[in-house]
Coordinates of C-alpha atoms and ligand atoms in Angstrom, one line a residue:
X26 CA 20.1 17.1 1.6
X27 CA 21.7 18.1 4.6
X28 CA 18.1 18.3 6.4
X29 CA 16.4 16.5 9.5
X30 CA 12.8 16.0 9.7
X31 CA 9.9 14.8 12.6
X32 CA 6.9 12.8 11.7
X33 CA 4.2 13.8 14.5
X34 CA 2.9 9.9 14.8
X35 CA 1.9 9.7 18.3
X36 CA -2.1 11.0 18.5
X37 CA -5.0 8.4 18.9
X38 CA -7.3 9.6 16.3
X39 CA -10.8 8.9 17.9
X40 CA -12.7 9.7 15.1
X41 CA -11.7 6.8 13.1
X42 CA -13.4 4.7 15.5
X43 CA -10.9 1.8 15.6
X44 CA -8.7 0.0 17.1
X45 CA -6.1 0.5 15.4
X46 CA -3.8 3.6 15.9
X47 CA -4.8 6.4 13.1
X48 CA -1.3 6.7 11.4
X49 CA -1.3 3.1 11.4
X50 CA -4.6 2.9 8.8
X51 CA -3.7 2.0 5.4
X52 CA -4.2 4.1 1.9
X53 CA -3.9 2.1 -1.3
X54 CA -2.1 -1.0 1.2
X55 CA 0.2 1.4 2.1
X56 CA 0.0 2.9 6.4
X57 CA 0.2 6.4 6.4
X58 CA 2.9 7.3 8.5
X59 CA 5.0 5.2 5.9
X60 CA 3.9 7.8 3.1
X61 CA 5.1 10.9 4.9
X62 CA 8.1 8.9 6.3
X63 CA 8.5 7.9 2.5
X64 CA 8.1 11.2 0.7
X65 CA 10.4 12.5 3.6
X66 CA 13.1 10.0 2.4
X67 CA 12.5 10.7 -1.4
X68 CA 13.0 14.3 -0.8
X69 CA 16.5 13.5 0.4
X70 CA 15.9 14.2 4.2
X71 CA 18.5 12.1 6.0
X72 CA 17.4 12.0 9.6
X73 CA 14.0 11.3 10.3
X74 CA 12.5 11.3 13.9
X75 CA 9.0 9.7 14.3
X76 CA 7.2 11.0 17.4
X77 CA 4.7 7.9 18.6
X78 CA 2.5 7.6 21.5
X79 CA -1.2 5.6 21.3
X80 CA -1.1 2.5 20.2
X81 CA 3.2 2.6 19.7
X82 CA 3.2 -1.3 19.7
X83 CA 1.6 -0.4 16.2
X84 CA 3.4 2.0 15.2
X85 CA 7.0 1.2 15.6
X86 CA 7.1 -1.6 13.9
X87 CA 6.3 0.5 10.8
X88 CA 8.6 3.2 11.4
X89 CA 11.7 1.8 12.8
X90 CA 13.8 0.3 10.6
X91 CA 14.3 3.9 9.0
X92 CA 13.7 6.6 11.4
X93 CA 14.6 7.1 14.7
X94 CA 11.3 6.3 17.1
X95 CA 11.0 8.5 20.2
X96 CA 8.2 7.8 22.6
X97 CA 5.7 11.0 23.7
X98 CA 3.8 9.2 26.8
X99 CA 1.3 11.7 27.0
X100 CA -0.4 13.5 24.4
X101 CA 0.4 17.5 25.7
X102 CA -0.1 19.2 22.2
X103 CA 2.1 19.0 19.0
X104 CA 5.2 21.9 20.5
X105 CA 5.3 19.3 23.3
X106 CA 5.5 16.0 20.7
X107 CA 8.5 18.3 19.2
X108 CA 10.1 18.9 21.9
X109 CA 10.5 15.5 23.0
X110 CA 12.7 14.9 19.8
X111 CA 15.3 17.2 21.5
X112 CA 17.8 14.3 22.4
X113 CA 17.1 12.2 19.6
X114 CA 18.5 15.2 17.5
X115 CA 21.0 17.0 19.3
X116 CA 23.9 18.4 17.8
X117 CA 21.8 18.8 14.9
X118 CA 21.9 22.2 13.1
X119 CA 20.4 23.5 10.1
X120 CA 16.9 22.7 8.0
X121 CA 14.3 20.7 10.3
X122 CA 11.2 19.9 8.9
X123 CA 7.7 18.8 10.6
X124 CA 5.3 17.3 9.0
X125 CA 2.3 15.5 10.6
X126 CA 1.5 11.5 10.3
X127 CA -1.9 11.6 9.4
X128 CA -1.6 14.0 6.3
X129 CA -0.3 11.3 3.3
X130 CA -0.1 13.2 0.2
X131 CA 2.6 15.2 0.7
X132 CA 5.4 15.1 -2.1
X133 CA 8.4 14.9 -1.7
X134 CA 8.6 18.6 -4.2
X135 CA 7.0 19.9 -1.3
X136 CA 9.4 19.5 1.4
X137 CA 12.3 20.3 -0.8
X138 CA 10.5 23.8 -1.4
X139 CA 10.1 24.2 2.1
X140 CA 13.9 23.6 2.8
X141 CA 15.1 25.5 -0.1
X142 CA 12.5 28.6 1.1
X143 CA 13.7 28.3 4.1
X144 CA 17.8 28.3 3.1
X145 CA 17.1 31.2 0.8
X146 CA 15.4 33.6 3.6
X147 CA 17.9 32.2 6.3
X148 CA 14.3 32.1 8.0
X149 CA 13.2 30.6 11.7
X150 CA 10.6 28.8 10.2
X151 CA 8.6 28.6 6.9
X152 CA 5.0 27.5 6.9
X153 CA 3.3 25.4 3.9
X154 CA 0.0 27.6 4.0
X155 CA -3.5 26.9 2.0
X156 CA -6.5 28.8 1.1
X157 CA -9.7 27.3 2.0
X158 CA -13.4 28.0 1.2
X159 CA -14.5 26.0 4.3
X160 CA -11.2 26.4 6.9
X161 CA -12.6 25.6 10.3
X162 CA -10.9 23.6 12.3
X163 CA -7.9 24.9 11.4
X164 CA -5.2 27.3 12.7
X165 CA -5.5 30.5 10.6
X166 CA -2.9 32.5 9.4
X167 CA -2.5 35.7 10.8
X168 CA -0.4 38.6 8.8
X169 CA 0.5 42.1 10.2
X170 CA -0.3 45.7 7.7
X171 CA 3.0 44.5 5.6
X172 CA 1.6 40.9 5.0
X173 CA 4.2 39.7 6.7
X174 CA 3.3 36.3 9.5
X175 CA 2.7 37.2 12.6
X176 CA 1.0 33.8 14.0
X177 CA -0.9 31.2 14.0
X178 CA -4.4 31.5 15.7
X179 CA -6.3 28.2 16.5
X180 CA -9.9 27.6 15.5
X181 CA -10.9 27.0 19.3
X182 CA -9.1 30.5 20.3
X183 CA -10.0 32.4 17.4
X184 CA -11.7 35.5 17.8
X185 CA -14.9 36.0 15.0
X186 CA -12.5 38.5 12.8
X187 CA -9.9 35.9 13.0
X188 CA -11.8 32.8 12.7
X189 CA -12.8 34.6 8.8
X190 CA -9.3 34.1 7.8
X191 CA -9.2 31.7 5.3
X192 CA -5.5 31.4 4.6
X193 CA -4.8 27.9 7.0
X194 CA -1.8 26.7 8.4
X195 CA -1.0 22.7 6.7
X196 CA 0.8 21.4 9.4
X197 CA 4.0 21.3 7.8
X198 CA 6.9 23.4 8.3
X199 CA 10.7 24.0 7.7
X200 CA 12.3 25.2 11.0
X201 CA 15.9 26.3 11.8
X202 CA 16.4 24.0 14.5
X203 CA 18.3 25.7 16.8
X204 CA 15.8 28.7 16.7
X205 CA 12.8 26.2 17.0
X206 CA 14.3 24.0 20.1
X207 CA 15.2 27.7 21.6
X208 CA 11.5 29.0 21.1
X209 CA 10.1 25.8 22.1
X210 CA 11.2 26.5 26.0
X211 CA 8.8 29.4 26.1
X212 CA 5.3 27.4 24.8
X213 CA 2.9 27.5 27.9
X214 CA 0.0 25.7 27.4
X215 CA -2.6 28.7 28.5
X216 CA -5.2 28.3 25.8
X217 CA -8.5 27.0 25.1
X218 CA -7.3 23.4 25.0
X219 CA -4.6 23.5 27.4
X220 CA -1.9 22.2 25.0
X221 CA 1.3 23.0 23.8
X222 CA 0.8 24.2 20.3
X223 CA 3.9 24.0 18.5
X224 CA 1.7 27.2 16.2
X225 CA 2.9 29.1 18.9
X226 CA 6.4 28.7 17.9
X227 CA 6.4 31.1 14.7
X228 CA 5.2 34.2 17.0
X229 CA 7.9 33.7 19.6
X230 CA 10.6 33.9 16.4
X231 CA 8.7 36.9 14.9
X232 CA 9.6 38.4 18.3
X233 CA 12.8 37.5 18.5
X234 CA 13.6 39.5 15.2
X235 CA 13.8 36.3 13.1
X236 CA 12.0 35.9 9.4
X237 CA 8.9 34.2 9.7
X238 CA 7.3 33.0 6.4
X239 CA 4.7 31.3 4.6
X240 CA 4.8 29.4 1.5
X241 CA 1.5 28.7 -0.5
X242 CA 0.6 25.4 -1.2
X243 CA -0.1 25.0 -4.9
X244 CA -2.5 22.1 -4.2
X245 CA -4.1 21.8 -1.2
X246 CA -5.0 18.4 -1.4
X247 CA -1.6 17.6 -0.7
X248 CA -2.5 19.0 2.9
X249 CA -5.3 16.9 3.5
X250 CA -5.5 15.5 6.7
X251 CA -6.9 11.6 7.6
X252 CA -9.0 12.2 10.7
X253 CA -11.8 10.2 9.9
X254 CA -13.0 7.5 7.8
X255 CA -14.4 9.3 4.9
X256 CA -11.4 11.8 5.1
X257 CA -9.6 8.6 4.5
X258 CA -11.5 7.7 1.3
X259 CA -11.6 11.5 0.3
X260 CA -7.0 10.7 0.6
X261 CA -7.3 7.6 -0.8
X262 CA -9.2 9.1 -4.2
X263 CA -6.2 11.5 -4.4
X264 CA -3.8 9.2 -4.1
X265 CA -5.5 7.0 -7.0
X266 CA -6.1 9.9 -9.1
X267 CA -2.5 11.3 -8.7
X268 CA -1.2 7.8 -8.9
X269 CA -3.3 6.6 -12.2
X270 CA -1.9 9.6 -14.1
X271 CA 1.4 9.6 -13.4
X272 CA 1.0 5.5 -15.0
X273 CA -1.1 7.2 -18.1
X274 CA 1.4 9.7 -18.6
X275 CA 4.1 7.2 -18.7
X276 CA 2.2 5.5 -21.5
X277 CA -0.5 2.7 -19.6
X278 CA -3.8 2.7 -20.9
X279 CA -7.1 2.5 -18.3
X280 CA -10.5 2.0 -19.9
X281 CA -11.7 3.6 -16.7
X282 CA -9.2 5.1 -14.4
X283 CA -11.7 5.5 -11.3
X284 CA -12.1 1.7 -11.2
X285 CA -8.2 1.1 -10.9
X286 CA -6.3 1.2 -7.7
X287 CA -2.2 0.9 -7.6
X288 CA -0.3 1.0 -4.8
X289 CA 2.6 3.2 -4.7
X290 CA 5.3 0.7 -5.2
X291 CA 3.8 -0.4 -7.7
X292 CA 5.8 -0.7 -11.4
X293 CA 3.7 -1.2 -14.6
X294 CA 6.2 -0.4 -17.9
X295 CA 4.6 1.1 -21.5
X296 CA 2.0 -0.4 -23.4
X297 CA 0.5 -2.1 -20.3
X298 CA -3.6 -2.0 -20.2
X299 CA -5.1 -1.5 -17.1
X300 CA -9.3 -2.6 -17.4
X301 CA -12.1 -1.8 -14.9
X302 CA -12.3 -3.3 -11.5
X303 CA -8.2 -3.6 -10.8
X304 CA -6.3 -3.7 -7.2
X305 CA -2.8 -3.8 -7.7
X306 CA -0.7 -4.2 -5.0
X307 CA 2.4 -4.1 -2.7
X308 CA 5.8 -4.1 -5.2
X309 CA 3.6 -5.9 -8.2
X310 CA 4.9 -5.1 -11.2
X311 CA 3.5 -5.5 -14.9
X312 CA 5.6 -5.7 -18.0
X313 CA 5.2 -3.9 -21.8
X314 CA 2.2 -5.5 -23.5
X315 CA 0.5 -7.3 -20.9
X316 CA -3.3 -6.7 -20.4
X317 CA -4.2 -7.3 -16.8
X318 CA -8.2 -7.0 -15.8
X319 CA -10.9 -6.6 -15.5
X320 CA -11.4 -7.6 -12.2
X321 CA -7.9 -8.7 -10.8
X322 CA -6.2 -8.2 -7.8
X323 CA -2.5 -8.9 -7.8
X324 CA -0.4 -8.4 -4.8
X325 CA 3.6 -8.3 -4.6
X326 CA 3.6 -10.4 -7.9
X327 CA 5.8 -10.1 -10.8
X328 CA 4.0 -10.2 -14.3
X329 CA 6.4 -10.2 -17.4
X330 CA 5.7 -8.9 -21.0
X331 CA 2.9 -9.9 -23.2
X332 CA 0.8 -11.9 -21.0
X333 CA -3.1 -11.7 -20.5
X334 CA -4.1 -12.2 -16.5
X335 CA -7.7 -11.5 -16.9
X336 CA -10.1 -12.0 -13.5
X337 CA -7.3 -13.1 -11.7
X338 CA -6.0 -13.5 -7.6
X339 CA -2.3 -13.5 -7.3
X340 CA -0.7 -13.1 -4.3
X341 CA 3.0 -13.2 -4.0
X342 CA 3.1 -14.5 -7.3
X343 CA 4.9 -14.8 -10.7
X344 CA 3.7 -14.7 -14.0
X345 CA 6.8 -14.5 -16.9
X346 CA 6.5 -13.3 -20.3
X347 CA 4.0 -14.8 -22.7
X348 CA 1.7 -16.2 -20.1
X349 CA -2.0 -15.9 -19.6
X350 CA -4.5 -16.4 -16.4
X351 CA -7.6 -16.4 -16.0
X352 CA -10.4 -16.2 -16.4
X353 CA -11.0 -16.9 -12.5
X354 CA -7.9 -18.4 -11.6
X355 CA -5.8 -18.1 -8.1
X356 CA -2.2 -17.8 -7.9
X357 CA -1.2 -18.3 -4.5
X358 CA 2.4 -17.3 -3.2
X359 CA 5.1 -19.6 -5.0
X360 CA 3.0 -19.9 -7.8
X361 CA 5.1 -19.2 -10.9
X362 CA 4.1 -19.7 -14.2
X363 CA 7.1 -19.7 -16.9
X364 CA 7.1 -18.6 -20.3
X365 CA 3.8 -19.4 -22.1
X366 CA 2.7 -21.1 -19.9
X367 CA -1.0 -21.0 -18.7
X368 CA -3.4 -20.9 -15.6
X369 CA -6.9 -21.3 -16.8
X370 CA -10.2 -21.2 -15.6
X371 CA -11.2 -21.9 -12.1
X372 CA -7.4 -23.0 -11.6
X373 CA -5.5 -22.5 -8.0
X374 CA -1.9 -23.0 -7.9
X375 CA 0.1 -22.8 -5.1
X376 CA 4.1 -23.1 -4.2
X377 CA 4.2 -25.0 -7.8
X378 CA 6.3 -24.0 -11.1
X379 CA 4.3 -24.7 -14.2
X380 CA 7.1 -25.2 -16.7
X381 CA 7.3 -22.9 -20.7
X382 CA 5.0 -23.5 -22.1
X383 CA 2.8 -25.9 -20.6
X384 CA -0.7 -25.3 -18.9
X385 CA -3.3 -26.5 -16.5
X386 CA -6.6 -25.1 -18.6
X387 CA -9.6 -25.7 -16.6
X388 CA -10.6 -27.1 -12.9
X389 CA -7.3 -27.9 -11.3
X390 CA -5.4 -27.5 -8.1
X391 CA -1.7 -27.4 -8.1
X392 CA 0.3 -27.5 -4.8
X393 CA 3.8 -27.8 -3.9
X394 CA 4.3 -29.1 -7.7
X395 CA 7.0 -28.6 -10.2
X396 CA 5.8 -29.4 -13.7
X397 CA 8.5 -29.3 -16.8
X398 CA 7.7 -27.9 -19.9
X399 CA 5.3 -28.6 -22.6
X400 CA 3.0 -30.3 -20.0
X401 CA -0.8 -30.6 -20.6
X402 CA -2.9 -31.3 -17.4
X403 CA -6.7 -32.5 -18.3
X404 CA -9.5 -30.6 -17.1
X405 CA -10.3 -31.0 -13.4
X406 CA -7.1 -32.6 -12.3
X407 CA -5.5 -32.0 -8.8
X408 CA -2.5 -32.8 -6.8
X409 CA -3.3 -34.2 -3.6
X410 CA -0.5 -32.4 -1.2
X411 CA -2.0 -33.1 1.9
X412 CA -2.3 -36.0 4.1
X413 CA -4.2 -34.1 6.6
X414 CA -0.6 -33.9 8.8
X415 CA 2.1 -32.6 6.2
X416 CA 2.6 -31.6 2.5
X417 CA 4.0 -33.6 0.3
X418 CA 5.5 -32.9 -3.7
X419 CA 4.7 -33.8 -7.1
X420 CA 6.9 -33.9 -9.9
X421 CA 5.6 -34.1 -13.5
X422 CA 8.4 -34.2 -16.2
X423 CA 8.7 -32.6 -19.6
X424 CA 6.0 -32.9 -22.1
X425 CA 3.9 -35.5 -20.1
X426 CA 0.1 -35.4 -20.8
X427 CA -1.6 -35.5 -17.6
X428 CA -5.6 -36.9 -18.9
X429 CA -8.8 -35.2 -17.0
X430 CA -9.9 -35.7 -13.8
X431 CA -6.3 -37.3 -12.6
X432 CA -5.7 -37.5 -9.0
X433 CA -1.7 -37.2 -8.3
X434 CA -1.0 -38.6 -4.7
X435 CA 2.1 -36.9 -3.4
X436 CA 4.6 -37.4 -3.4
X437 CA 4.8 -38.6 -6.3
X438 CA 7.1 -38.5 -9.8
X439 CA 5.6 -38.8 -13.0
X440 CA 8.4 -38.9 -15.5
X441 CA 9.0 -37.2 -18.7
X442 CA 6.9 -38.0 -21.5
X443 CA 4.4 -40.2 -19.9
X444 CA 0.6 -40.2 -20.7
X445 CA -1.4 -40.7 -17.7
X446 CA -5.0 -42.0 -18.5
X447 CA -8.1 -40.1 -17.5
X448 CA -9.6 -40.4 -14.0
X449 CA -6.6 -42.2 -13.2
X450 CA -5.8 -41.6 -9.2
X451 CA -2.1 -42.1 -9.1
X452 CA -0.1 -43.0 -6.2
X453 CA 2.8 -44.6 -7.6
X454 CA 5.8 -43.1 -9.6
X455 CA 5.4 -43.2 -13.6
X456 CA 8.4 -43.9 -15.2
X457 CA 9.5 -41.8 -18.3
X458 CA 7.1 -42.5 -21.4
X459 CA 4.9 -44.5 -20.0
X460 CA 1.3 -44.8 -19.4
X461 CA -0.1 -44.8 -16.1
X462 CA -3.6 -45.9 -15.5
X463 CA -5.5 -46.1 -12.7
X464 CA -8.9 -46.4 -12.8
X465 CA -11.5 -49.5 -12.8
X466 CA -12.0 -51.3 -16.1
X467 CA -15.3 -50.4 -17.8
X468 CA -17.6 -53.3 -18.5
X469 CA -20.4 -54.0 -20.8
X470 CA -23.9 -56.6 -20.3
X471 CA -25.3 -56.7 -23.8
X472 CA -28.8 -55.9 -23.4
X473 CA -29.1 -55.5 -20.2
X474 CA -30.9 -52.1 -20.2
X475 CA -33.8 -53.5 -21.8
X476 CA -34.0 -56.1 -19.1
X477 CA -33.9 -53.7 -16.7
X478 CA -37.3 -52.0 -17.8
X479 CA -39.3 -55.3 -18.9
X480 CA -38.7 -56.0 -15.3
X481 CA -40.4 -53.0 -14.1
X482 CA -43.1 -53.2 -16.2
Ligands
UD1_507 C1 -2.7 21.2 13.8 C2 -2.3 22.7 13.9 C3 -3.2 23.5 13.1 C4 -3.2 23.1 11.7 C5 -3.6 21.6 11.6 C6 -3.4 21.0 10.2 C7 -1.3 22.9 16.2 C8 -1.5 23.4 17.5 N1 -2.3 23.1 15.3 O1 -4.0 21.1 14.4 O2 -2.8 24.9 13.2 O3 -4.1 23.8 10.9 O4 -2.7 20.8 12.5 O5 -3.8 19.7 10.1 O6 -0.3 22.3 15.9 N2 0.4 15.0 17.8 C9 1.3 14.3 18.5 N3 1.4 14.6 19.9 C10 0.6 15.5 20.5 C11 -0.4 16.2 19.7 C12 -0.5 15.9 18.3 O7 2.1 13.5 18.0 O8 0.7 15.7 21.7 C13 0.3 14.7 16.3 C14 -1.0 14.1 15.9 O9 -1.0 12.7 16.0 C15 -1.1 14.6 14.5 C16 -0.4 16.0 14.5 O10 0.5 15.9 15.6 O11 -0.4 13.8 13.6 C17 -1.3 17.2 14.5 O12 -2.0 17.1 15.8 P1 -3.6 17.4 15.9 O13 -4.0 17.3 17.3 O14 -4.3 16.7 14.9 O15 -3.6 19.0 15.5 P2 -4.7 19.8 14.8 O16 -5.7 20.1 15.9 O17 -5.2 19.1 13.6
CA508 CA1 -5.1 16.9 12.7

């Protein structure tokens, strides 16, 4: 698509009462300025501009590495934040779209309706419009006798009759650029709030003798704006909701799709369950079969197909086809278990490979560990990484069988094959099919319980 478009990014949001710049809050781990900057992008907009301001040091890092950032140093109203792009997009001609920072639900069908309207019409501009039972706050749209736009009034300078409109204006737009850059010269600021309203734009094209038109949002959820904390759960329940059933249409079963929440990056493939009490984050991705939940959070992991990851923390993870986790376990980023292989219960692995097939069941910690395949590791054993200074590896070999409660001292090698006795704390290499032991010799005093008592007595 041969279009431009400028993300408004560079307000303070006070009513989210943070300290963090507003566009910068997150929705399903996701900032919001990244989902209009994203759904700008999907719709095939090739030039973006991304107008930031309060707390920029925020901000740009989000933005840059795909738009072009242009600094407003003072907040004068949303014509002026246009205006400023002016440079950043000169020579540019043809379809411009605005869309606002702090309003994440846009789709990318959306913009590309508001090009195309506009191409058709050949207009100045073309407004995404909603109807709203309760529109205060926002700027009203204001038709002539014909139905035709005539322009945008502001809550703050609405007149009674006016302020009873309740056809609003989203925020987003499609301009001709040339036309808006030409109407933007003639925005004063002479209003109730003293701003430059870039609403003021569509009237001065009306007068001109250019088309001026509005397009109907078919949802207007997709215009909701963040400005406050519950406006950001209000978004965020969207999102889920819009999210969830795009999965379920695509053949993922959810016991209870309120209790799920997947980021958009997110991939999950057919025949995936989904149970209650479910975060799944960043670019995770689930394959056919697997069953993941209740209560897991995964983030940037890779599951495969088949596997069971029940009540399960995995962060930067990866889990291949066949495996199971859980319940309660912690995968840690590195962790990656192979084919078959299993993470139990109360089990946190870290930077470690647990080779096909084998499996660490109950009570362990794995760190900085490659184990080969067909390995068993007793109940409640742990690798011992740390020295207090540096970590340190452990290496456990093919189809060794690792007995409970085994302390491995890194580094350390335990070879292929190898049996290592239980409560063993080993801190030397075991060579390949051997038995390592390490543990005091048990001994026995015949009757010397009963002496114990008689003495008492
Ligand atoms: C604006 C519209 C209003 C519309 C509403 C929809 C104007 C004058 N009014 O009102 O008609 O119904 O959006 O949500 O445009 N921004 C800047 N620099 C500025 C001022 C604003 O970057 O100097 C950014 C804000 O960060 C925000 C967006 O522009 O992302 C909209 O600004 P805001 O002040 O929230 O406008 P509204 O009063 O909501
Ligand atoms: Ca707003």
């Amino acid at each position: 698509m041969e279009a431009a478009a400028i993300v408004l990014a560079a307000g303070a949001g006070t009513r989210m009462k943070s300290k963090k710049p507003k566009v910068a809050h997150e929705m399903l781990g996701k900032p919001l300025v990244r989902w209009v900057v994203d759904a700008a992008r999907e719709a095939g907009v090739g030039r973006i501009a991304c107008v930031v301001g309060h707390g920029r040091e925020q901000v740009v890092p989000l933005v840059e590495r795909d738009t072009q950032v242009v600094v407003q140093s003072e907040q004068r109203g949303t014509a002026d934040a246009v205006a400023s792009c002016k440079e950043a997009l000169a020579g540019f001609e043809g379809s411009l779209v605005v869309l606002s920072g702090d309003c994440p639900l846009i789709t990318p069908e959306t913009i590309r309706q508001l090009v195309k309207a506009r191409e058709d019409a050949q207009a100045a501009v073309v407004v995404l419009t909603m109807e709203l039972e309760n529109p205060f706050g926002y700027g009203r749209i204001l038709r002539d006798g014909a139905g035709h736009v005539e322009r945008i009034v502001e809550q703050k300078d609405a007149t009674e009759a006016e302020a009873q409109v309740r056809e609003c204006n989203s925020g987003f737009y499609c301009f001709d650029a040339r036309a808006l850059f030409d109407a933007l010269e003639k925005v004063g600021n002479d209003n109730a709030q003293g701003e430059f309203y870039l609403t003021d734009v569509l009237a001065i094209c009306r007068e001109a003798g250019r088309a001026v038109l509005a397009l109907p949002t078919k949802d207007a959820a997709e215009c909701l704006g963040v400005n406050s904390r519950v406006q950001l759960a209000q978004a965020t329940k969207h999102a889920q909701r819009r999210i969830n059933a795009a999965h379920m249409a695509a053949g993922v079963t959810m016991l209870d799709p309120d209790l799920v929440w997947i980021g958009p990056d997110v991939r999950l493939s057919s025949d995936v369950e989904i149970l209650p009490g479910v975060m799944l984050m960043g670019t995770t991705s689930v394959g056919e079969d697997s069953v993941v939940g209740p209560n897991t959070r995964l983030a940037d992991t890779q599951v495969g197909c088949g596997c069971v990851v029940d009540e399960t923390v995995a962060v930067e993870a990866r889990i291949d086809d066949g495996a199971t986790c859980g319940p309660r376990a912690y995968l840690r980023p590195g962790a990656h278990l192979c084919e078959g292989a299993k993470a139990g219960t109360h089990v946190e692995i870290k930077k470690s490979t647990v080779g096909k097939g084998s499996k660490v069941p109950h009570l362990s910690y794995i760190g900085d560990c490659t184990i080969g395949e067909g390995v068993n590791i007793g109940a409640g054993s742990i690798t011992c990484n740390y020295d207090g200074k540096r970590k340190h590896a452990t290496t456990i070999g093919d189809g060794a069988f690792i007995g409970s409660d085994t302390m491995m001292v890194a580094p350390v090698n335990i070879g292929a094959h190898t049996v290592v006795g239980a409560g063993s704390t080993i801190t030397r290499d075991v060579s390949e099919g051997a038995l390592g032991i390490a543990r005091a010799r048990q001994t026995e005093i015949p009757g010397w319980a009963a002496k114990r008592f008689e003495a008492e007595d």
